[in-house]
Amino acid sequence: MKGIEAGNNLLLGVTGGIAAYKSVELARLFRKAGVNVRVVMTEAATRFVGPMSFQAVTGQPVRVRLFDEEHEAAMGHIELARWADHLLIAPASADFLARMAHGLGDDLLSTLCLATAAPVTVAPAMNIHMWSHPATRANLSLLTERGVQVLGPASGEQACGDTGPGRMLEAAEIVSGLMYPRKTGLFSGKRVLVTAGPTREAVDPVRFISNRSSGKMGFALAEAFAGQGAEVLLVAGPVKLDTPAGVRRIDVQSARQMHEAVFDNLQGVDVFAACAAVADYRPVSPSDQKIKKNAERMELTLVRNPDILADVAALENGPFTLGFAAETRALADNAGTKLAEKGVDMIAANLVGENLGFDVEQNALLVLWPGGEATLPVQDKKSLARELIGILAEHYQ
Ligand code: CTP
């Protein structure tokens, strides 16, 4: 997470949503923390809260329109884009995220998004159905791939009466998310790459081979590392999960795509955590056309996929490697063999099967490293992830 500190210039973009009223408090808290704040609102935002409120707490004129001779004469929009050390859009509406994703520049705020070289963070706020709509999901993953940071949203009761994810984070949470991202924590200043979820190996244009991994453990791990100050990149297979706050995410489908995404982004990585349930095999030649059911029997020939974890572990001067072992029996023996054979620095092993491991909220882990082991009892995956990276921090130096 790229953050800001006292004395920095923060451009706060406010878009149209009921959460816009929270942004007045947000501007006030940033001012109180010693950050210089200038506010740009969209036309829609002015329907929810008046520019005067922001002017009162920031002591600066608030801008809304792109073609505004008076304001442009004082500080042109390109100058404003250069002035910013960070651009925060809070609340970021579904509509604004869509316009950002498509690179529109039809008002002042969207133009600033294109014109600024500063890091951009969005704090989305919208109705739960708008948040989970495939269009919003796609826009957000495009934005995070381009390096846009995402804070929130929170889950809970919404202004419209629905309950679920979509609420903007509280002002204080956004301030601490941006101002104290990497100052403290076990992985402060470290870069971590996490793989998560299953992969899909195409059989034909409509069929694939995959597995039951939900990605929950990998996402919990990415969140835990970010919470301990790391700069986290998450390479995720197809999953239905929101990107944790402050985490950059690249979505992939197949094992080979995951391998490529990992190796393209390995430069400077301190810890590589392979949590993905990568398909070990893929159909040797996926059909271009949908396969018809003409034959009584059919045979599918599979070939081995590259082993991402083993390839990273084999690098000279590579990162510290954490692997996972999903086993249906003889947990300690199988995990011990994997630790040695793949040459990884640490293995977190868990039993999988009926109601265990995959697609459930809780899990337990046996953690092994050369010369030691620890057992983490059954618990929520998020707290399991936090405990696991605590152990990792002790060993990775
Ligand atoms: N892994 C990987 N690339 C692969 C296969 C596995 O990076 N092509 C990683 C997983 O992310 C996990 C670890 O290797 O961290 C162990 O995966 P697992 O499926 O438990 O073991 P395998 O090595 O695949 O061995 P087996 O399936 O024979 O148990």
Coordinates of C-alpha atoms and ligand atoms in Angstrom, one line a residue:
M1 CA 0.0 0.0 0.0
K2 CA 1.4 3.3 -1.0
G3 CA 0.5 5.8 1.7
I4 CA 0.8 9.4 2.6
E5 CA 2.2 11.3 5.6
A6 CA 1.9 14.7 7.3
G7 CA 3.0 17.5 5.0
N8 CA 1.9 15.6 1.8
N9 CA -0.7 17.0 -0.7
L10 CA -3.8 14.9 -0.8
L11 CA -6.3 15.4 -3.6
L12 CA -9.7 14.1 -2.3
G13 CA -12.2 13.2 -5.0
V14 CA -15.8 12.9 -3.9
T15 CA -18.3 11.2 -6.1
G16 CA -22.0 10.8 -5.9
G17 CA -23.3 8.6 -3.2
I18 CA -24.9 8.8 0.2
A19 CA -21.5 8.1 1.8
A20 CA -20.3 11.5 0.5
Y21 CA -21.3 13.1 3.9
K22 CA -18.6 10.9 5.6
S23 CA -16.0 12.5 3.4
V24 CA -16.3 15.9 5.2
E25 CA -15.1 14.1 8.3
L26 CA -12.5 12.4 6.2
A27 CA -11.1 15.7 5.0
R28 CA -11.2 17.1 8.6
L29 CA -9.2 14.1 9.9
F30 CA -6.6 14.4 7.2
R31 CA -6.2 18.1 8.0
K32 CA -5.9 17.3 11.6
A33 CA -3.1 14.8 10.8
G34 CA -1.1 17.6 9.0
V35 CA -2.0 16.6 5.4
N36 CA -2.8 19.4 2.9
V37 CA -6.2 18.6 1.4
R38 CA -7.9 19.9 -1.7
V39 CA -11.3 18.6 -2.7
V40 CA -12.7 17.9 -6.2
M41 CA -16.3 16.9 -6.4
T42 CA -18.4 15.4 -9.2
E43 CA -21.6 17.1 -10.1
A44 CA -23.5 14.2 -8.6
A45 CA -21.6 14.5 -5.3
T46 CA -22.8 18.1 -4.9
R47 CA -26.4 16.6 -4.7
F48 CA -25.5 14.8 -1.5
V49 CA -23.2 17.4 0.2
G50 CA -22.4 21.0 -0.5
P51 CA -18.9 22.2 -1.6
M52 CA -19.1 24.8 1.2
S53 CA -18.8 22.0 3.9
F54 CA -15.5 20.9 2.3
Q55 CA -14.3 24.4 1.9
A56 CA -14.9 25.0 5.6
V57 CA -12.8 22.1 6.8
T58 CA -10.0 22.4 4.3
G59 CA -9.8 26.1 4.0
Q60 CA -9.4 25.7 0.2
P61 CA -11.7 26.3 -2.7
V62 CA -13.6 23.2 -3.9
R63 CA -13.6 22.4 -7.6
V64 CA -16.4 20.7 -9.5
R65 CA -16.2 21.7 -13.2
L66 CA -13.5 21.2 -15.7
F67 CA -14.3 24.3 -17.7
D68 CA -14.2 26.9 -14.9
E69 CA -12.3 30.0 -16.0
E70 CA -11.9 31.4 -12.5
H71 CA -10.5 28.3 -10.9
E72 CA -8.4 27.4 -13.9
A73 CA -6.8 30.8 -13.8
A74 CA -5.8 30.2 -10.1
M75 CA -4.6 26.6 -10.5
G76 CA -5.1 24.8 -13.8
H77 CA -6.3 21.1 -13.7
I78 CA -2.9 19.8 -14.9
E79 CA -1.2 21.9 -12.2
L80 CA -3.7 20.4 -9.7
A81 CA -2.8 16.9 -10.9
R82 CA 0.9 17.6 -10.4
W83 CA 0.3 19.2 -7.0
A84 CA -1.1 15.9 -5.6
D85 CA 1.1 13.4 -3.9
H86 CA -1.8 11.1 -3.7
L87 CA -5.3 11.0 -5.2
L88 CA -8.0 9.4 -3.0
I89 CA -11.5 8.9 -4.3
A90 CA -13.9 8.5 -1.4
P91 CA -16.7 7.6 -1.9
A92 CA -16.0 6.0 -5.3
S93 CA -19.4 5.2 -6.8
A94 CA -19.9 2.2 -9.2
D95 CA -20.4 4.8 -12.0
F96 CA -17.1 6.5 -11.3
L97 CA -15.2 3.2 -11.1
A98 CA -16.6 2.3 -14.5
R99 CA -15.5 5.7 -15.9
M100 CA -12.1 5.3 -14.4
A101 CA -11.7 1.8 -15.7
H102 CA -12.5 3.0 -19.2
G103 CA -10.2 6.0 -19.0
L104 CA -13.0 8.6 -19.5
G105 CA -12.1 12.2 -19.0
D106 CA -15.5 13.9 -19.2
D107 CA -15.4 15.9 -16.0
L108 CA -12.7 17.4 -13.8
L109 CA -12.2 14.4 -11.4
S110 CA -12.0 11.8 -14.2
T111 CA -9.6 14.0 -16.1
L112 CA -7.4 14.3 -13.0
C113 CA -7.4 10.5 -12.7
L114 CA -5.8 10.4 -16.1
A115 CA -3.5 13.4 -15.7
T116 CA -2.0 12.6 -12.3
A117 CA 1.2 10.5 -11.9
A118 CA 0.5 10.1 -8.1
P119 CA -0.8 6.9 -6.6
V120 CA -4.5 6.5 -6.7
T121 CA -6.7 4.9 -4.0
V122 CA -10.4 4.3 -4.1
A123 CA -12.8 3.7 -1.3
P124 CA -15.8 2.2 -3.0
A125 CA -19.4 2.8 -1.7
M126 CA -22.5 1.4 -3.3
N127 CA -25.4 -0.9 -2.9
I128 CA -24.5 -4.6 -2.4
H129 CA -26.0 -5.7 -5.7
M130 CA -24.1 -2.9 -7.6
W131 CA -20.9 -4.0 -5.8
S132 CA -21.3 -7.7 -6.7
H133 CA -22.4 -7.0 -10.3
P134 CA -20.0 -8.6 -12.8
A135 CA -19.5 -5.2 -14.5
T136 CA -18.3 -3.6 -11.2
R137 CA -16.1 -6.7 -10.4
A138 CA -14.5 -6.5 -13.9
N139 CA -13.9 -2.7 -13.6
L140 CA -12.3 -3.1 -10.2
S141 CA -10.0 -5.9 -11.2
L142 CA -8.9 -3.8 -14.2
L143 CA -8.2 -0.9 -11.9
T144 CA -6.2 -3.0 -9.4
E145 CA -4.2 -4.5 -12.2
R146 CA -3.2 -1.0 -13.2
G147 CA -2.1 -0.4 -9.6
V148 CA -5.1 1.5 -8.2
Q149 CA -5.3 0.7 -4.5
V150 CA -8.7 -0.2 -2.9
L151 CA -9.7 0.4 0.6
G152 CA -12.9 -1.4 1.7
P153 CA -15.8 -1.5 1.3
A154 CA -17.1 -2.6 4.7
S155 CA -19.9 -5.1 5.2
G156 CA -23.0 -4.3 7.1
E157 CA -26.4 -2.5 7.0
Q158 CA -26.7 -0.1 4.1
A159 CA -28.6 3.1 3.7
C160 CA -31.0 1.4 1.2
G161 CA -31.9 -1.3 3.8
D162 CA -29.8 -4.2 2.3
T163 CA -27.2 -5.9 4.3
G164 CA -23.8 -6.9 2.9
P165 CA -20.6 -5.5 1.4
G166 CA -20.7 -2.1 -0.2
R167 CA -20.6 0.4 2.7
M168 CA -17.7 2.9 2.6
L169 CA -15.2 2.4 5.4
E170 CA -15.4 4.8 8.3
A171 CA -13.4 8.0 7.9
A172 CA -10.9 7.0 10.6
E173 CA -10.3 3.6 9.0
I174 CA -9.5 5.3 5.6
V175 CA -7.1 7.7 7.3
S176 CA -5.3 4.9 9.2
G177 CA -5.3 2.7 6.0
L178 CA -3.5 5.5 4.1
M179 CA -1.4 7.1 6.7
Y180 CA 0.0 4.1 8.6
P181 CA 0.2 1.5 5.9
R182 CA 3.8 0.3 6.2
K183 CA 5.2 2.2 9.2
T184 CA 4.7 -0.6 11.6
G185 CA 4.3 -4.4 11.3
L186 CA 6.3 -7.5 11.0
F187 CA 6.6 -7.1 7.3
S188 CA 7.0 -3.4 7.1
G189 CA 8.7 -2.4 3.9
K190 CA 8.7 -6.0 2.6
R191 CA 7.3 -7.3 -0.7
V192 CA 5.1 -10.4 -0.6
L193 CA 3.7 -12.3 -3.5
V194 CA 0.8 -14.7 -2.8
T195 CA -0.9 -17.1 -5.1
A196 CA -4.5 -18.1 -4.3
G197 CA -7.5 -20.1 -5.5
P198 CA -7.8 -22.9 -8.1
T199 CA -6.7 -22.8 -11.7
R200 CA -8.8 -23.8 -14.7
E201 CA -7.4 -26.0 -17.4
A202 CA -9.4 -25.8 -20.6
V203 CA -10.8 -29.0 -22.2
D204 CA -12.8 -27.1 -24.9
P205 CA -14.2 -23.5 -25.1
V206 CA -16.9 -24.3 -22.5
R207 CA -15.4 -27.0 -20.2
F208 CA -12.4 -27.1 -17.9
I209 CA -10.7 -29.1 -15.2
S210 CA -10.5 -27.4 -11.8
N211 CA -10.7 -28.1 -8.1
R212 CA -12.7 -27.1 -5.0
S213 CA -10.3 -24.4 -3.7
S214 CA -12.2 -21.2 -2.8
G215 CA -9.2 -19.0 -2.4
K216 CA -10.2 -18.0 1.1
M217 CA -6.9 -19.1 2.8
G218 CA -4.8 -17.2 0.2
F219 CA -6.9 -14.1 0.4
A220 CA -6.7 -14.2 4.2
L221 CA -2.9 -14.6 4.0
A222 CA -2.7 -11.6 1.6
E223 CA -4.8 -9.5 4.0
A224 CA -2.6 -10.6 7.0
F225 CA 0.6 -9.7 5.2
A226 CA -0.8 -6.3 4.2
G227 CA -2.0 -5.8 7.8
Q228 CA 1.6 -6.3 8.9
G229 CA 2.9 -3.6 6.6
A230 CA 3.9 -5.6 3.5
E231 CA 3.3 -4.5 -0.1
V232 CA 1.3 -7.4 -1.3
L233 CA 0.6 -8.7 -4.8
L234 CA -2.0 -11.4 -5.0
V235 CA -2.1 -13.6 -8.1
A236 CA -5.6 -15.2 -8.0
G237 CA -7.2 -17.9 -10.0
P238 CA -11.0 -17.7 -10.6
V239 CA -12.6 -17.0 -7.2
K240 CA -15.6 -15.1 -5.9
L241 CA -13.8 -13.0 -3.3
D242 CA -13.1 -9.3 -2.8
T243 CA -9.6 -8.0 -2.9
P244 CA -8.4 -7.2 0.6
A245 CA -7.6 -3.6 1.4
G246 CA -4.3 -2.3 0.1
V247 CA -3.6 -5.5 -1.9
R248 CA -2.8 -5.4 -5.6
R249 CA -4.4 -8.2 -7.5
I250 CA -3.8 -10.0 -10.9
D251 CA -6.5 -12.4 -12.0
V252 CA -5.5 -15.5 -14.0
Q253 CA -7.2 -18.7 -15.2
S254 CA -4.7 -21.5 -15.9
A255 CA -1.6 -22.8 -14.2
R256 CA 0.6 -21.6 -17.0
Q257 CA -0.9 -18.1 -16.8
M258 CA -0.3 -18.1 -13.0
H259 CA 3.3 -19.2 -13.5
E260 CA 3.8 -16.4 -16.0
A261 CA 2.2 -13.8 -13.7
V262 CA 4.4 -14.9 -10.8
F263 CA 7.6 -14.8 -12.7
D264 CA 6.8 -11.4 -14.3
N265 CA 6.4 -9.9 -10.9
L266 CA 9.1 -11.7 -8.8
Q267 CA 11.6 -8.9 -8.9
G268 CA 12.4 -7.6 -5.4
V269 CA 9.9 -10.0 -3.7
D270 CA 11.0 -11.0 -0.2
V271 CA 8.4 -13.7 0.5
F272 CA 6.6 -16.0 -1.9
A273 CA 3.6 -17.7 -0.5
A274 CA 2.1 -20.4 -2.8
C275 CA -1.4 -20.9 -1.5
A276 CA -3.0 -21.6 -4.8
A277 CA -4.4 -25.1 -5.6
V278 CA -2.7 -25.3 -8.9
A279 CA -3.9 -28.0 -11.3
D280 CA -1.0 -30.5 -11.6
Y281 CA -2.1 -31.5 -15.1
R282 CA -3.8 -29.9 -18.1
P283 CA -5.4 -31.4 -21.2
V284 CA -2.6 -31.8 -23.8
S285 CA -4.6 -30.2 -26.6
P286 CA -7.8 -28.4 -25.7
S287 CA -10.3 -28.5 -28.5
D288 CA -11.1 -25.3 -30.4
Q289 CA -14.7 -26.3 -30.8
K290 CA -17.1 -27.6 -28.2
I291 CA -16.7 -31.4 -28.1
K292 CA -19.8 -33.3 -29.2
K293 CA -21.1 -36.4 -27.5
N294 CA -20.8 -38.7 -30.5
A295 CA -18.6 -41.4 -29.0
E296 CA -19.5 -43.8 -26.3
R297 CA -16.2 -43.4 -24.6
M298 CA -13.7 -40.6 -24.7
E299 CA -10.2 -40.3 -23.4
L300 CA -8.5 -37.1 -22.3
T301 CA -4.7 -37.0 -22.3
L302 CA -3.2 -34.7 -19.7
V303 CA 0.3 -33.3 -19.4
R304 CA 2.1 -32.0 -16.3
N305 CA 1.9 -28.3 -15.5
P306 CA 4.9 -26.4 -14.4
D307 CA 5.3 -26.4 -10.6
I308 CA 5.3 -22.7 -9.7
L309 CA 6.5 -23.2 -6.1
A310 CA 9.3 -25.6 -7.0
D311 CA 10.5 -23.2 -9.8
V312 CA 10.6 -20.2 -7.4
A313 CA 12.3 -22.3 -4.7
A314 CA 15.0 -23.4 -7.2
L315 CA 16.0 -19.8 -7.9
E316 CA 19.4 -18.6 -6.7
N317 CA 18.8 -15.6 -4.3
G318 CA 15.1 -16.1 -4.7
P319 CA 12.6 -15.1 -2.0
F320 CA 11.7 -17.0 1.1
T321 CA 9.2 -19.6 0.0
L322 CA 6.1 -20.8 1.9
G323 CA 4.3 -23.7 0.4
F324 CA 1.0 -25.4 1.3
A325 CA 0.3 -29.1 1.3
A326 CA -3.2 -30.3 0.9
E327 CA -3.3 -33.9 2.0
T328 CA -6.1 -36.5 2.5
R329 CA -3.9 -38.7 4.8
A330 CA -0.5 -39.0 6.5
L331 CA -0.3 -35.3 6.9
A332 CA 3.1 -34.9 8.6
D333 CA 4.9 -37.5 6.5
N334 CA 3.6 -36.2 3.1
A335 CA 4.3 -32.6 4.1
G336 CA 7.8 -33.4 5.4
T337 CA 8.5 -35.0 2.0
K338 CA 7.2 -32.0 0.1
L339 CA 9.3 -29.6 2.2
A340 CA 12.5 -31.6 1.3
E341 CA 11.6 -32.4 -2.3
K342 CA 10.5 -28.9 -3.4
G343 CA 13.3 -27.3 -1.5
V344 CA 11.0 -24.7 0.2
D345 CA 11.7 -22.9 3.4
M346 CA 8.4 -23.6 5.1
I347 CA 5.3 -25.8 4.5
A348 CA 1.9 -25.3 6.0
A349 CA 0.0 -28.6 5.7
N350 CA -3.7 -29.3 6.2
L351 CA -6.0 -32.2 5.8
V352 CA -8.6 -31.9 3.0
G353 CA -11.7 -33.9 2.3
E354 CA -15.3 -34.0 3.5
N355 CA -15.9 -30.6 5.3
L356 CA -12.2 -30.0 5.7
G357 CA -9.9 -27.5 4.1
F358 CA -11.6 -26.5 0.8
D359 CA -14.4 -24.0 0.7
V360 CA -14.9 -23.9 4.5
E361 CA -14.4 -21.0 6.9
Q362 CA -12.2 -22.8 9.3
N363 CA -9.0 -24.8 9.1
A364 CA -6.0 -26.1 11.1
L365 CA -2.4 -26.2 10.0
L366 CA 0.7 -28.2 10.7
V367 CA 3.7 -25.9 9.9
L368 CA 7.0 -27.4 9.1
W369 CA 10.4 -25.9 8.4
P370 CA 13.9 -27.5 8.4
G371 CA 14.5 -28.5 12.0
G372 CA 11.1 -27.5 13.5
E373 CA 7.4 -27.6 13.5
A374 CA 4.3 -25.9 15.0
T375 CA 0.6 -26.8 15.2
L376 CA -2.1 -24.2 14.7
P377 CA -5.4 -25.5 16.0
V378 CA -8.8 -25.2 14.1
Q379 CA -9.8 -21.6 13.8
D380 CA -11.1 -19.0 11.4
K381 CA -8.9 -18.7 8.2
K382 CA -8.2 -15.1 8.9
S383 CA -6.8 -15.7 12.4
L384 CA -5.0 -18.8 11.1
A385 CA -3.3 -16.6 8.5
R386 CA -2.2 -14.0 11.1
E387 CA -0.7 -16.8 13.3
L388 CA 1.0 -18.4 10.3
I389 CA 2.8 -15.2 9.2
G390 CA 3.8 -14.6 12.8
I391 CA 5.7 -17.9 12.7
L392 CA 7.0 -17.1 9.2
A393 CA 8.4 -13.7 10.5
E394 CA 10.4 -15.6 13.1
H395 CA 12.1 -17.8 10.5
Y396 CA 12.4 -15.9 7.3
Q397 CA 15.5 -13.8 8.2
Ligands
CTP1 N1 2.1 -25.8 -6.4 C1 2.5 -24.9 -7.4 N2 2.4 -25.3 -8.7 C2 1.9 -26.4 -9.0 C3 1.5 -27.3 -8.1 C4 1.6 -27.0 -6.7 O1 3.0 -23.8 -7.0 N3 1.9 -26.7 -10.3 C5 2.2 -25.4 -5.0 C6 0.9 -25.2 -4.3 O2 0.5 -23.8 -4.3 C7 1.3 -25.6 -2.8 C8 2.3 -26.7 -3.0 O3 2.8 -26.5 -4.3 O4 1.9 -24.5 -2.2 C9 1.8 -28.1 -2.8 O5 0.8 -28.4 -3.6 P1 0.0 -29.9 -3.5 O6 -1.0 -29.9 -4.5 O7 -0.3 -30.1 -2.1 O8 1.2 -30.8 -3.8 P2 1.8 -31.3 -5.1 O9 3.1 -30.7 -5.2 O10 0.9 -30.9 -6.2 O11 1.9 -32.8 -4.9 P3 0.7 -33.9 -4.9 O12 -0.4 -33.4 -5.7 O13 1.4 -35.1 -5.5 O14 0.3 -34.1 -3.4

